[in-house]
Structures are given as structure tokens and as C-alpha cells.
């Protein structure tokens, strides 16, 4: 697996890769990673927490060849992903890719002068060059297909339902109802759409990122808890009354199913991620009126939220991944 996203980053991509790798071991599949940690790096402009690898195509080619891998999966479209793609094409090495982030919207949020259409066309060429592109949700697949992406493959996500559980619900030292949001505190997460809402009780944000200090200063009544250890995070999830997901640019939202597994209903916009997971009203509420969604979610049965999460297991995630790899390789010309 070639990925430009890796530790010390804390995000859905890294978490998915780590849990996927653990599960694939039980299938007898060994995964080796080619990440920025193997090279000198520089900070990504506008987002210094993300480190970009400083290396050469020759070095990347050597590492891939030394791995003697049966299959190459390119996770991200960054410098390492581009060099790995170049190597695979030149050597006729089968490879798949995955679409983890609405990258065009992400770029435009930071660099408004960059056209989304231009970025989508560039991404289409990148992914269509492979033998399959894994996509987390049906709505994302439909959107990409309409833009000319081909060979799309379904690949959902998983959640540890033993760790994230309603049993950890307890008291939080904030007035109720407690509306919670967990994730990177960054511009693409659209947090002001949540923080600007007129809601009773308390708004709680868990996570770190480049927008943290600015938002803390702008919204002094909100509670910014920063990064929290996994055990404490599970308790916070379960102890909240509603999980609010204001992002419009995620392709899934691992935090959504972590909240659901904890028994906490979800409120979000009717966009990729929320609409695929709770768009039918089971376990959460989606609406273009985020305030209405958040208030309505207070009445959602918490046991329904937990039940919805049970369909997302890491075993199912790993099985889908391997099915996609096999299907991609089966599509290759014989000989």
C-alpha cells in the first residue's frame, strides 16, 4: 500500500489502513507500507500537519520492487501515489486505487482560485489508469461515475463495536443536551456550520488542527477539548446526546459510525457519508437545515443508532477490499 497519509497524522484514512491491516493478517494477507516516514519530508502548504515525501521515482521503484508484492494499492494522490502509479504503468504492474477525500472541494476550500472541474479531470486520469477504484459509499460512486470515473468498486468502512459502546455512557461536565463533533479542526470540515447554530445546552469539539486557535477565539462559548485518548474518546461519544457532522467534503466519515456504535444519534447534511449511513432516518437525521437535524436527532432512539453501526465491521471491510483486489486482477488480459 502506497500512502501519503500516515502517522503522526490522525485521520480516517490512517485509521482505516491500520485496522484493515490488522484484519487482513487474520486472512493470511501481509501488507507492507510505502509512506512518507521512509523519507525526508516537508510540510504541506496551508496544512503543515501533513508531511509530503521528498524522494525520487527511482527510490520509489526500488522499494516497490524490493517488496515483491503480489499487488499494489495506491491510497492517495500525493507525491508517493503519483510516483507509484508511474512505476506500475511502466512495469505493467496491476494496481488499484481508493478515493478517500473530496480532494477538489478540499483544494477549493483552501485555494478558491483553483477550479474544481480542473481538479476532478486530473483525478479522473489518475484513478482511471488503474484496474479499480475503491469508493466508500453509493452516493460517492454515483457522483464519480457521472464525472467519468470508471472501474469503481464498493469498499465500506468498519468500527470496533466492542470499544465504541453505549455501556460507556456517563456524565460530562457540560450542560445538556450535549452536541458533539469529532474530527480535524480544519477549514474543509465546515465547523462554523455547527458552531453558528442556535442550540440549547453545549457544543463540544474534540480534535486538533490548523483552525483550532482561530475557532476557539471566535466561539468562546463552545468547548474545545483538543485530542483525547481513545478510551476517553469512547466515553465522550457515548455520553453525548447528538453527534453533529457538518462536513460536506468527506467521502464517508468514520466518526459517524463511531458515534452510532456508541449509541449516539447523528445529525448531518444530506451529503455523501451521512445520507448513505443514516439517510433513511434510522439512527440519525439529515437535512439542509442542520439545526433542525440536530434538534430532531435528540428524539432518535439510541438503540437504533447502535443497531445501524452493527452493519459496519472491520471483517466486512477487509473482505470487500480483498474481493476488489481479486476482481481487479481477474479483469487483466490473460498472458
XYZ file of C-alpha atoms in Angstrom:
335
model
C 0.000 0.000 0.000
C 1.329 3.367 -1.047
C 0.005 6.271 1.021
C 0.964 9.899 1.520
C -1.229 9.911 4.654
C 0.385 8.229 7.653
C 1.309 8.697 11.278
C 1.656 11.039 13.073
C -1.429 12.210 11.167
C -4.652 11.255 12.917
C -7.444 10.913 10.386
C -9.891 8.467 8.876
C -7.525 7.298 6.155
C -4.740 6.348 8.574
C -7.184 4.719 10.986
C -8.772 2.690 8.188
C -5.417 1.458 6.882
C -4.243 0.409 10.339
C -7.408 -1.524 11.195
C -7.609 -3.023 7.706
C -4.041 -4.297 8.009
C -4.763 -5.921 11.386
C -7.806 -7.683 9.954
C -6.076 -8.797 6.750
C -3.479 -10.608 8.872
C -6.235 -12.939 10.037
C -6.861 -13.738 6.359
C -3.196 -14.642 5.830
C -2.518 -11.420 3.908
C 0.644 -9.452 4.637
C 0.627 -5.713 3.984
C 3.717 -3.577 3.524
C 3.507 0.193 3.502
C 5.324 2.815 1.482
C 4.764 6.055 3.444
C 6.383 9.470 3.977
C 8.011 8.085 7.148
C 10.603 6.398 4.915
C 11.871 9.718 3.526
C 12.707 13.287 4.359
C 9.551 15.378 4.300
C 8.326 18.943 4.061
C 5.076 20.407 5.403
C 2.156 20.668 3.031
C 1.377 24.320 2.205
C -1.633 25.602 4.216
C -1.672 22.375 6.274
C 1.714 21.787 7.988
C 0.436 18.744 9.928
C 0.546 16.824 6.643
C 4.094 15.913 5.608
C 4.958 15.386 1.940
C 7.714 12.948 0.999
C 10.903 14.232 -0.623
C 12.109 11.387 -2.800
C 12.603 10.275 -6.397
C 10.755 7.907 -8.751
C 13.839 5.682 -8.765
C 13.741 5.288 -4.979
C 10.011 4.528 -5.009
C 10.500 1.994 -7.806
C 13.273 0.265 -5.851
C 11.131 -0.021 -2.709
C 8.164 -1.429 -4.607
C 10.350 -3.977 -6.389
C 12.061 -4.998 -3.136
C 8.673 -5.642 -1.522
C 7.996 -8.391 -4.109
C 4.298 -7.610 -3.655
C 1.567 -9.553 -5.425
C -0.491 -6.398 -5.712
C -0.021 -2.643 -5.326
C -2.775 -0.454 -3.893
C -2.344 3.328 -4.147
C -4.224 5.021 -1.325
C -3.612 8.709 -2.040
C -2.951 11.013 -4.974
C 0.077 12.731 -3.394
C 3.766 12.597 -4.401
C 4.206 8.935 -3.426
C 0.981 7.936 -5.115
C 1.999 9.672 -8.338
C 5.412 8.013 -8.402
C 3.924 4.592 -7.608
C 1.389 4.986 -10.406
C 4.158 5.899 -12.845
C 6.139 2.797 -11.844
C 3.153 0.442 -12.090
C 2.227 1.672 -15.559
C 5.788 1.449 -16.853
C 6.231 -2.082 -15.481
C 2.692 -3.253 -16.328
C 2.205 -3.910 -12.600
C -1.517 -4.277 -11.724
C -2.709 -1.699 -9.205
C -5.871 -0.388 -7.626
C -6.579 2.993 -6.035
C -9.029 4.326 -3.480
C -10.923 7.607 -3.296
C -10.809 8.792 0.308
C -11.296 12.556 0.152
C -13.300 15.001 -1.913
C -9.974 16.457 -2.928
C -11.319 19.069 -5.398
C -13.608 20.579 -2.764
C -10.776 20.356 -0.221
C -8.438 22.282 -2.545
C -11.020 24.908 -3.434
C -11.790 25.487 0.259
C -8.127 26.450 0.729
C -7.328 27.854 -2.724
C -10.538 29.346 -4.157
C -8.855 30.226 -7.458
C -8.351 26.517 -8.296
C -11.232 25.158 -10.399
C -12.992 22.062 -9.055
C -13.570 20.845 -12.635
C -9.856 21.018 -13.400
C -9.020 19.040 -10.256
C -11.685 16.413 -10.963
C -10.351 15.944 -14.505
C -6.845 15.444 -13.115
C -8.113 12.939 -10.535
C -10.110 11.091 -13.180
C -6.953 10.487 -15.219
C -5.096 9.349 -12.101
C -7.681 6.807 -10.943
C -8.857 5.567 -14.340
C -5.287 4.499 -15.109
C -5.593 1.723 -12.525
C -7.572 -1.513 -12.547
C -10.160 -0.471 -9.956
C -11.005 2.494 -7.735
C -12.438 1.672 -4.314
C -15.172 4.047 -3.120
C -16.753 4.094 0.334
C -20.394 4.930 -0.421
C -23.009 4.520 -3.178
C -23.612 8.276 -3.405
C -19.889 8.919 -3.902
C -19.746 6.237 -6.593
C -22.698 7.799 -8.432
C -21.090 11.230 -8.272
C -17.748 9.980 -9.583
C -19.368 7.876 -12.308
C -21.229 10.958 -13.539
C -17.852 12.719 -13.775
C -16.366 9.979 -15.946
C -14.605 7.783 -13.369
C -14.589 4.105 -14.344
C -13.997 0.694 -12.716
C -15.498 1.849 -9.405
C -15.611 -0.724 -6.606
C -17.582 -0.563 -3.308
C -15.453 -0.562 -0.174
C -17.153 0.400 3.073
C -15.524 1.121 6.450
C -15.607 -0.552 9.848
C -15.917 0.258 13.524
C -14.829 -1.550 16.675
C -18.215 -2.152 18.296
C -16.588 -3.592 21.414
C -14.655 -0.385 22.055
C -17.282 2.143 20.992
C -20.301 1.081 23.008
C -23.307 2.631 24.825
C -22.077 0.953 28.018
C -19.532 3.773 28.384
C -22.203 6.455 28.660
C -21.725 8.636 31.715
C -21.670 12.211 32.907
C -19.926 15.037 31.075
C -19.303 18.299 32.888
C -21.347 20.390 30.444
C -24.997 21.487 30.404
C -27.230 19.127 28.439
C -28.176 18.461 25.752
C -24.603 17.934 24.554
C -23.982 18.275 20.816
C -20.653 16.702 19.892
C -18.365 16.931 16.854
C -15.147 14.908 16.497
C -12.512 15.320 13.801
C -9.787 17.524 12.380
C -10.294 21.181 13.195
C -9.700 22.318 9.626
C -11.469 24.504 7.101
C -12.759 21.616 4.983
C -14.678 20.210 7.979
C -17.095 23.175 7.839
C -17.203 23.537 11.636
C -18.755 27.052 11.646
C -21.905 25.472 10.187
C -22.182 23.669 13.546
C -20.748 26.341 15.829
C -23.046 29.062 14.431
C -26.191 27.075 15.257
C -28.581 28.329 17.929
C -28.803 25.189 20.062
C -29.648 24.577 23.720
C -27.116 23.031 26.069
C -23.480 22.682 24.968
C -21.385 22.346 21.828
C -18.297 20.164 22.256
C -15.452 19.786 19.743
C -12.850 17.010 20.022
C -9.818 17.173 17.752
C -6.880 19.287 16.699
C -5.920 21.084 13.522
C -4.854 24.366 11.930
C -8.158 26.145 12.675
C -8.227 25.318 16.385
C -6.948 28.576 17.863
C -8.960 30.746 15.494
C -12.205 28.931 16.232
C -11.564 28.904 19.985
C -11.216 32.686 19.875
C -14.310 33.148 17.692
C -16.556 30.752 19.627
C -15.692 31.178 23.334
C -18.946 29.503 24.433
C -18.062 26.223 22.717
C -15.936 23.601 24.480
C -12.781 22.625 22.568
C -11.249 19.524 24.154
C -8.361 19.007 21.717
C -7.055 15.499 21.169
C -8.363 12.818 23.529
C -7.022 9.269 24.088
C -9.062 6.508 22.514
C -10.555 5.264 25.804
C -11.669 8.739 26.811
C -12.974 9.398 23.311
C -15.225 6.338 23.543
C -16.667 7.676 26.797
C -17.260 11.125 25.270
C -19.015 9.651 22.231
C -21.356 7.585 24.407
C -22.032 10.443 26.820
C -23.068 12.975 24.167
C -26.722 13.418 23.202
C -26.255 14.085 19.469
C -23.270 13.802 17.165
C -23.244 16.641 14.615
C -21.352 16.096 11.355
C -21.185 19.422 9.451
C -18.700 18.366 6.763
C -19.775 18.451 3.124
C -16.480 17.129 1.721
C -15.953 13.732 3.389
C -16.429 10.573 1.375
C -17.648 8.558 4.374
C -16.986 9.812 7.898
C -15.558 7.122 10.196
C -16.563 9.289 13.160
C -20.214 8.851 12.190
C -20.167 5.098 12.751
C -18.072 5.510 15.920
C -20.819 7.761 17.297
C -23.550 5.351 16.192
C -21.757 2.388 17.771
C -21.683 4.420 20.990
C -25.465 4.791 20.828
C -25.348 8.488 19.904
C -27.678 9.632 17.087
C -26.145 11.574 14.196
C -27.212 14.841 12.553
C -25.738 15.935 9.238
C -26.329 17.445 5.855
C -27.820 15.203 3.116
C -24.418 14.662 1.504
C -22.080 11.721 0.899
C -21.465 9.988 4.211
C -24.461 10.985 6.353
C -27.003 10.321 3.602
C -25.539 6.864 2.945
C -25.360 5.857 6.613
C -28.431 7.464 8.244
C -30.242 8.985 5.274
C -33.247 6.713 5.883
C -33.742 8.232 9.347
C -32.608 5.102 11.162
C -30.018 6.175 13.749
C -29.916 9.815 12.725
C -31.336 12.741 10.768
C -30.122 14.531 7.643
C -31.356 17.914 6.467
C -30.117 21.042 4.741
C -31.297 22.729 7.951
C -28.559 21.429 10.264
C -30.188 22.981 13.340
C -33.411 21.106 12.612
C -31.460 17.883 12.091
C -29.604 18.315 15.392
C -32.752 19.049 17.398
C -34.724 16.251 15.754
C -31.904 13.789 16.427
C -32.474 14.310 20.160
C -35.584 12.141 19.764
C -33.888 9.337 17.807
C -33.840 6.000 19.618
C -30.289 5.431 20.852
C -30.660 1.669 20.407
C -31.425 2.303 16.718
C -28.168 4.219 16.414
C -26.275 1.263 17.846
C -28.122 -1.174 15.582
C -27.215 0.843 12.476
C -23.498 0.703 13.389
C -23.531 -3.086 13.604
C -23.554 -3.412 9.811
C -20.081 -1.831 9.628
C -17.468 -4.355 10.794
C -13.760 -4.479 10.030
C -14.140 -8.073 8.870
C -16.662 -6.990 6.224
C -14.382 -4.074 5.276
C -11.410 -6.415 4.776
C -13.470 -8.940 2.814
C -14.688 -6.233 0.433
C -11.146 -4.973 -0.017
C -9.833 -8.416 -0.970
C -12.815 -9.052 -3.261
C -11.950 -5.824 -5.063
C -8.289 -6.797 -5.442
C -9.283 -10.196 -6.876
C -11.820 -8.626 -9.240
C -9.271 -6.085 -10.468
C -6.706 -8.783 -11.158
C -9.312 -11.022 -12.820
C -10.060 -8.199 -15.273
C -6.489 -8.237 -16.613
C -5.874 -9.672 -20.091
C -4.663 -13.270 -19.906
C -0.986 -13.852 -20.573
